[in-house]
Short mmCIF file of C-alpha atoms and ligand atoms in Angstrom, two decimals:
data_model
loop_
_atom_site.label_atom_id
_atom_site.label_comp_id
_atom_site.label_asym_id
_atom_site.label_seq_id
_atom_site.Cartn_x
_atom_site.Cartn_y
_atom_site.Cartn_z
CA MET B 1 5.03 -23.73 -25.86
CA GLU B 2 4.29 -19.67 -26.53
CA ILE B 3 3.86 -18.28 -22.73
CA HIS B 4 2.24 -14.65 -22.61
CA THR B 5 2.82 -12.01 -19.58
CA ASP B 6 0.15 -9.62 -19.69
CA ILE B 7 0.43 -6.83 -17.60
CA ARG B 8 -2.10 -4.16 -16.90
CA LEU B 9 -2.00 -0.97 -15.04
CA GLY B 10 -5.06 0.56 -12.86
CA ASP B 11 -7.26 -0.65 -10.39
CA CYS B 12 -8.09 -4.10 -10.33
CA LYS B 13 -11.65 -3.53 -9.02
CA GLU B 14 -12.30 -1.78 -12.60
CA VAL B 15 -9.54 -3.97 -14.93
CA LEU B 16 -10.87 -7.38 -14.03
CA LYS B 17 -13.66 -6.21 -15.53
CA GLU B 18 -11.78 -6.48 -18.64
CA LEU B 19 -11.05 -10.51 -18.23
CA PRO B 20 -13.15 -12.83 -19.71
CA ASP B 21 -15.46 -14.92 -17.60
CA HIS B 22 -13.87 -18.51 -16.71
CA SER B 23 -10.44 -17.81 -17.96
CA VAL B 24 -7.82 -18.14 -15.08
CA ASP B 25 -7.13 -21.36 -13.38
CA LEU B 26 -5.08 -19.70 -10.85
CA ILE B 27 -5.61 -16.81 -9.06
CA PHE B 28 -2.37 -15.96 -6.05
CA THR B 29 -1.94 -13.04 -4.69
CA SER B 30 -0.76 -10.85 -1.81
CA PRO B 31 -3.09 -7.60 -1.27
CA PRO B 32 -2.40 -4.70 0.89
CA TYR B 33 -2.99 -5.30 4.62
CA ALA B 34 -5.19 -3.34 6.24
CA ASP B 35 -3.64 0.00 7.21
CA GLN B 36 0.06 -1.29 6.96
CA ARG B 37 2.31 0.61 5.15
CA LYS B 38 0.58 3.61 4.15
CA LYS B 39 3.28 5.20 2.98
CA THR B 40 4.37 3.16 0.33
CA TYR B 41 1.33 2.13 -1.51
CA GLY B 42 -1.90 3.23 0.64
CA GLY B 43 -3.63 1.18 3.21
CA ILE B 44 -7.25 0.50 3.79
CA HIS B 45 -9.09 1.00 7.39
CA PRO B 46 -9.73 -2.45 9.17
CA THR B 47 -12.88 -1.20 9.40
CA LYS B 48 -13.39 -1.01 5.75
CA TYR B 49 -11.57 -4.11 4.35
CA VAL B 50 -14.27 -6.12 3.34
CA ASP B 51 -16.29 -3.76 1.72
CA TRP B 52 -13.36 -3.08 -0.01
CA PHE B 53 -12.43 -6.63 -0.71
CA LEU B 54 -15.75 -8.06 -1.70
CA PRO B 55 -16.01 -6.19 -5.23
CA ILE B 56 -12.70 -7.32 -6.37
CA SER B 57 -13.19 -11.15 -5.02
CA GLU B 58 -16.81 -10.60 -7.07
CA GLN B 59 -14.72 -10.28 -10.17
CA LEU B 60 -12.06 -13.02 -9.53
CA LEU B 61 -15.47 -15.49 -8.93
CA ARG B 62 -16.09 -14.34 -11.96
CA VAL B 63 -12.85 -15.03 -14.19
CA LEU B 64 -11.69 -18.54 -11.97
CA LYS B 65 -12.56 -20.97 -14.07
CA PRO B 66 -15.02 -23.85 -12.27
CA THR B 67 -11.93 -25.77 -12.02
CA GLY B 68 -9.53 -22.90 -10.45
CA SER B 69 -7.90 -21.94 -7.32
CA PHE B 70 -7.83 -18.63 -5.48
CA VAL B 71 -4.79 -18.40 -3.25
CA LEU B 72 -5.04 -15.03 -0.83
CA ASN B 73 -1.85 -14.29 1.24
CA ILE B 74 -3.07 -12.52 3.95
CA LYS B 75 -2.17 -12.02 7.55
CA GLU B 76 -4.34 -9.71 10.35
CA ARG B 77 -2.03 -7.13 11.98
CA VAL B 78 -2.52 -5.97 15.92
CA VAL B 79 -4.43 -3.00 17.12
CA ASN B 80 -4.69 -1.82 20.45
CA GLY B 81 -3.61 -4.96 21.58
CA GLU B 82 -5.85 -6.94 19.80
CA ARG B 83 -5.63 -8.73 16.21
CA SER B 84 -8.07 -7.56 13.96
CA THR B 85 -10.77 -9.36 12.57
CA TYR B 86 -10.94 -8.17 9.29
CA VAL B 87 -9.58 -11.67 7.72
CA LEU B 88 -12.06 -13.46 9.97
CA GLU B 89 -15.08 -11.57 8.36
CA LEU B 90 -13.48 -11.41 4.57
CA ILE B 91 -13.45 -15.31 4.84
CA LEU B 92 -17.34 -15.34 6.27
CA GLU B 93 -18.24 -12.76 3.83
CA MET B 94 -16.21 -14.43 1.19
CA ARG B 95 -18.45 -17.98 1.69
CA LYS B 96 -21.59 -15.95 1.03
CA GLN B 97 -20.44 -14.35 -2.44
CA GLY B 98 -20.29 -18.31 -3.64
CA TRP B 99 -16.52 -19.10 -2.44
CA LEU B 100 -15.85 -22.19 -0.52
CA TRP B 101 -13.28 -21.68 2.16
CA THR B 102 -11.58 -25.17 0.83
CA GLU B 103 -8.09 -25.08 3.55
CA GLU B 104 -5.74 -23.19 4.67
CA TYR B 105 -1.87 -23.17 4.61
CA ILE B 106 0.69 -21.69 6.39
CA TRP B 107 3.93 -19.72 5.17
CA HIS B 108 5.92 -20.35 8.16
CA LYS B 109 8.56 -17.36 8.02
CA LYS B 110 11.80 -18.93 8.88
CA ASN B 111 14.17 -15.84 9.25
CA CYS B 112 11.93 -13.90 11.11
CA TYR B 113 13.53 -11.01 12.94
CA PRO B 114 13.89 -10.97 16.76
CA GLY B 115 11.93 -9.05 18.86
CA LYS B 116 9.94 -8.84 22.29
CA TRP B 117 6.50 -7.40 23.19
CA PRO B 118 4.89 -7.61 26.61
CA ASN B 119 1.72 -9.61 25.45
CA ARG B 120 2.80 -11.87 22.51
CA PHE B 121 6.03 -13.59 20.96
CA ARG B 122 7.52 -12.69 16.84
CA ASP B 123 4.99 -13.27 14.70
CA ALA B 124 6.65 -15.84 12.03
CA TRP B 125 3.48 -17.04 9.85
CA GLU B 126 0.99 -15.97 7.40
CA ARG B 127 -2.10 -16.72 6.00
CA LEU B 128 -2.29 -18.66 2.79
CA LEU B 129 -6.03 -18.73 2.15
CA HIS B 130 -7.37 -21.30 -0.31
CA PHE B 131 -10.85 -20.50 -1.88
CA THR B 132 -12.58 -22.60 -4.70
CA LYS B 133 -15.59 -22.40 -6.13
CA ASN B 134 -16.14 -26.16 -6.36
CA LYS B 135 -15.08 -29.31 -4.06
CA LYS B 136 -13.81 -30.68 -7.19
CA PHE B 137 -10.40 -28.79 -8.28
CA ASN B 138 -7.49 -28.88 -10.52
CA MET B 139 -4.40 -30.72 -7.84
CA TYR B 140 -1.31 -31.71 -9.17
CA GLN B 141 -0.16 -33.32 -5.62
CA GLU B 142 2.49 -35.13 -7.03
CA GLU B 143 4.47 -31.95 -7.96
CA VAL B 144 4.94 -30.86 -4.28
CA MET B 145 5.56 -34.12 -3.17
CA VAL B 146 9.00 -34.14 -0.81
CA PRO B 147 11.92 -36.52 0.32
CA MET B 148 11.12 -38.72 3.02
CA GLY B 149 13.30 -37.31 4.65
CA ASP B 150 14.60 -38.07 8.36
CA TRP B 151 11.25 -40.34 8.61
CA ALA B 152 12.63 -43.04 6.43
CA LYS B 153 15.30 -43.46 9.01
CA SER B 154 13.58 -43.45 12.40
CA ARG B 155 10.11 -43.76 12.19
CA LEU B 156 9.71 -46.31 9.56
CA LYS B 157 12.58 -48.40 10.25
CA ASN B 158 11.50 -48.77 13.57
CA LEU B 159 8.14 -49.47 13.06
CA SER B 160 6.23 -50.93 16.47
CA ASP B 161 5.07 -54.66 16.69
CA THR B 162 1.88 -53.05 17.02
CA ASP B 163 1.89 -51.36 13.47
CA LYS B 164 3.48 -54.65 11.70
CA ILE B 165 1.12 -57.11 13.45
CA ARG B 166 -1.82 -54.98 12.31
CA ASP B 167 -0.31 -55.13 8.82
CA GLU B 168 0.62 -58.30 8.23
CA SER B 169 -2.48 -59.76 9.70
CA LYS B 170 -4.52 -57.23 7.91
CA VAL B 171 -6.56 -56.26 11.44
CA GLY B 172 -7.97 -53.11 11.02
CA SER B 173 -6.52 -49.86 8.86
CA GLY B 174 -5.77 -47.41 11.60
CA PHE B 175 -2.46 -44.92 11.53
CA GLY B 176 -0.35 -48.39 11.78
CA LYS B 177 -1.20 -49.66 8.61
CA ASN B 178 -0.99 -46.39 7.57
CA ILE B 179 2.52 -45.95 8.40
CA SER B 180 3.56 -49.36 6.74
CA ASN B 181 2.41 -48.13 3.70
CA TRP B 182 5.20 -45.58 3.23
CA ILE B 183 7.63 -47.87 4.11
CA GLY B 184 10.33 -47.88 1.06
CA ARG B 185 8.96 -44.88 -0.89
CA ASP B 186 11.15 -41.82 -1.13
CA LYS B 187 8.87 -39.13 -1.65
CA ALA B 188 6.17 -38.05 0.83
CA TYR B 189 2.94 -35.87 0.10
CA PRO B 190 4.07 -32.50 2.35
CA THR B 191 2.18 -30.58 4.97
CA ASN B 192 -0.06 -27.96 4.57
CA VAL B 193 2.89 -25.59 6.33
CA LEU B 194 5.65 -24.32 4.04
CA HIS B 195 9.01 -23.20 6.16
CA LEU B 196 10.22 -20.18 3.64
CA ALA B 197 12.52 -17.49 4.63
CA THR B 198 11.37 -14.01 3.60
CA GLU B 199 13.39 -12.73 1.21
CA CYS B 200 15.58 -9.43 1.62
CA THR B 201 17.39 -9.41 -1.86
CA ASN B 202 13.87 -8.43 -3.50
CA LYS B 203 15.03 -4.44 -3.39
CA ASN B 204 12.78 -3.46 -5.54
CA HIS B 205 9.18 -3.48 -3.41
CA SER B 206 8.62 -3.20 0.26
CA ALA B 207 6.46 -5.90 0.32
CA ALA B 208 7.51 -8.60 -2.04
CA PHE B 209 6.63 -12.39 -1.39
CA PRO B 210 10.00 -15.26 -1.77
CA GLU B 211 9.22 -16.49 -5.05
CA GLY B 212 9.10 -19.88 -3.51
CA LEU B 213 5.48 -19.07 -2.35
CA PRO B 214 3.68 -18.66 -5.61
CA GLU B 215 5.95 -21.71 -7.54
CA TRP B 216 4.62 -23.78 -4.84
CA PHE B 217 1.31 -23.43 -5.51
CA ILE B 218 1.49 -22.91 -8.89
CA LYS B 219 3.02 -26.43 -9.42
CA LEU B 220 0.08 -27.50 -7.39
CA PHE B 221 -2.60 -25.94 -8.98
CA THR B 222 -1.93 -25.76 -12.54
CA LYS B 223 -0.13 -27.18 -15.62
CA PRO B 224 2.26 -25.58 -18.05
CA GLY B 225 0.17 -23.52 -20.55
CA ASP B 226 -1.82 -22.64 -17.95
CA THR B 227 -3.02 -19.43 -17.24
CA VAL B 228 -2.02 -17.30 -13.51
CA LEU B 229 -3.44 -13.87 -12.35
CA ASP B 230 -1.86 -11.83 -9.54
CA PRO B 231 -4.65 -8.58 -8.91
CA PHE B 232 -2.25 -6.82 -6.91
CA MET B 233 0.56 -7.54 -8.95
CA GLY B 234 3.81 -5.39 -7.11
CA SER B 235 7.10 -6.28 -8.30
CA GLY B 236 5.77 -8.73 -10.60
CA THR B 237 6.90 -11.94 -8.65
CA THR B 238 3.87 -14.29 -9.23
CA ASN B 239 4.63 -13.29 -12.93
CA PHE B 240 8.04 -13.95 -13.05
CA VAL B 241 7.96 -16.99 -11.81
CA ALA B 242 4.44 -18.28 -13.90
CA GLN B 243 6.91 -17.29 -16.37
CA ARG B 244 9.57 -19.19 -15.84
CA LEU B 245 7.13 -22.43 -15.26
CA SER B 246 5.30 -22.00 -18.43
CA ARG B 247 2.12 -20.54 -17.42
CA ASN B 248 0.55 -17.59 -18.99
CA SER B 249 0.40 -15.05 -16.65
CA ILE B 250 -2.15 -11.46 -15.97
CA GLY B 251 -0.46 -8.83 -13.46
CA ILE B 252 -2.53 -5.61 -12.28
CA GLU B 253 -0.60 -2.95 -10.74
CA ILE B 254 -2.32 0.25 -9.37
CA LYS B 255 1.12 1.66 -8.90
CA GLN B 256 2.64 3.55 -12.27
CA ALA B 257 6.35 2.71 -11.18
CA TYR B 258 5.59 -0.86 -10.38
CA TYR B 259 3.70 -1.42 -13.51
CA ASP B 260 6.88 0.39 -15.40
CA MET B 261 9.45 -1.77 -13.75
CA VAL B 262 7.64 -5.20 -14.23
CA LYS B 263 7.01 -4.25 -18.14
CA SER B 264 10.65 -3.73 -18.25
CA GLN B 265 12.12 -6.49 -16.94
CA ILE B 266 9.47 -9.25 -18.88
CA GLU B 267 11.74 -9.27 -21.52
CA GLU B 268 15.00 -9.55 -20.16
CA ARG B 269 13.43 -12.44 -17.74
CA LYS B 270 12.24 -14.52 -20.31
CA HIS B 271 15.55 -16.73 -20.68
CA VAL B 272 15.39 -18.03 -16.65
CA LEU B 273 12.48 -20.01 -18.63
CA PHE B 274 14.98 -22.35 -19.84
CA GLU B 275 17.47 -22.78 -16.69
CA PRO B 276 17.12 -26.39 -15.08
CA LYS B 277 14.02 -26.70 -12.73
CA GLU B 278 16.05 -28.73 -10.09
CA LYS B 279 17.64 -24.77 -9.05
CA TYR B 280 14.15 -24.27 -7.34
CA GLU B 281 13.26 -27.56 -6.27
CA ALA B 282 10.71 -28.37 -3.99
CA SER B 283 12.73 -29.92 -0.44
CA LYS B 284 14.42 -26.03 -0.23
CA ILE B 285 10.50 -24.99 -0.20
CA ASN B 286 8.70 -27.29 2.12
CA GLY B 287 11.09 -28.61 4.28
CA ARG B 288 13.45 -27.87 7.77
CA ASN B 289 16.33 -29.92 6.01
C1 LIG J 1 1.78 -6.17 -0.97
S1 LIG J 1 2.08 -5.51 -2.53
C2 LIG J 1 2.18 -7.02 -3.42
C3 LIG J 1 3.55 -7.37 -3.95
C4 LIG J 1 3.99 -8.55 -4.60
N1 LIG J 1 3.35 -9.98 -4.03
C5 LIG J 1 5.77 -8.59 -4.60
O1 LIG J 1 6.17 -9.64 -4.61
O2 LIG J 1 6.16 -7.81 -5.11
C6 LIG J 1 0.26 -5.25 -2.92
C7 LIG J 1 0.29 -4.36 -4.42
O3 LIG J 1 -1.01 -3.97 -4.53
C8 LIG J 1 -0.65 -2.83 -5.30
N2 LIG J 1 -2.27 -2.43 -5.07
C9 LIG J 1 -2.84 -1.33 -4.09
N3 LIG J 1 -4.04 -1.48 -4.76
C10 LIG J 1 -4.27 -1.92 -5.68
C11 LIG J 1 -5.84 -2.17 -6.40
N4 LIG J 1 -6.38 -1.42 -6.21
N5 LIG J 1 -5.19 -2.25 -7.69
C12 LIG J 1 -4.31 -2.95 -8.44
N6 LIG J 1 -3.13 -3.09 -7.06
C13 LIG J 1 -3.01 -2.74 -6.14
C14 LIG J 1 0.38 -1.90 -4.28
O4 LIG J 1 0.63 -0.48 -5.34
C15 LIG J 1 1.73 -3.17 -4.47
O5 LIG J 1 2.08 -2.92 -5.28
#
């Protein structure tokens, strides 16, 4: 299968207009956060964030297939001792634009650095807002199943009498029955919390996310040959993972230096396609083991 990685330079608000309607299966991205890292790639003031983002999400809504998903990695910062509300406002406005706010996944940053604040604890998680155009969308849940792990050894081997009686006597269809259904299976569906370390190994971008993040969502919402879009490409993490997983991808980046860097790496990274998948197994991504 021939896979295309299409990298474009420019402001995604404009470049997105070049893409056809209903042509993308998954949009996975981490935009600049309000006012953060201003020196590196510009920031948008929290009060202007929603107005800045809506014309972009309008284009994203147009290019996404009816069966597609949009996963937005974002986290509001603290300003004057209070959490900003722009992400919450953005969700409400995007719903008015036609998006369904289908789910919220959490990225738990396993290795977040220690610190002390007078009024809060260290921030160890980010949002992954899942938007869709319809209630029915493509989702390949079996692709991200996790080993049953300790459950099989402890909870499932020690089912209470009630659990068993309920199941055997077919009385009720509550929690007990559901638990015993999982006996003998070695894989379970994951939760909506991803336990993943931030990676300090990507020295090419100050805000790169770990490969495991796009990998999990690409497996969950696309099949080989589908198309993944990252409108805020940065160092190209989404595109390189898509390429490795035999998905076509489009990346848009406003900074020439990042664009050039990704462009020059596409060819050399192509060989990674043939590495065994096991190297990036799901247990690493979604388990505490
Ligand atoms: C949070 S970073 C993305 C990092 C990326 N996920 C990675 O792993 O490297 C956001 C990126 O969006 C780019 N950017 C900011 N505004 C943009 C715009 N209007 N259009 C396209 N890219 C933009 C920034 O230059 C930056 O590289």
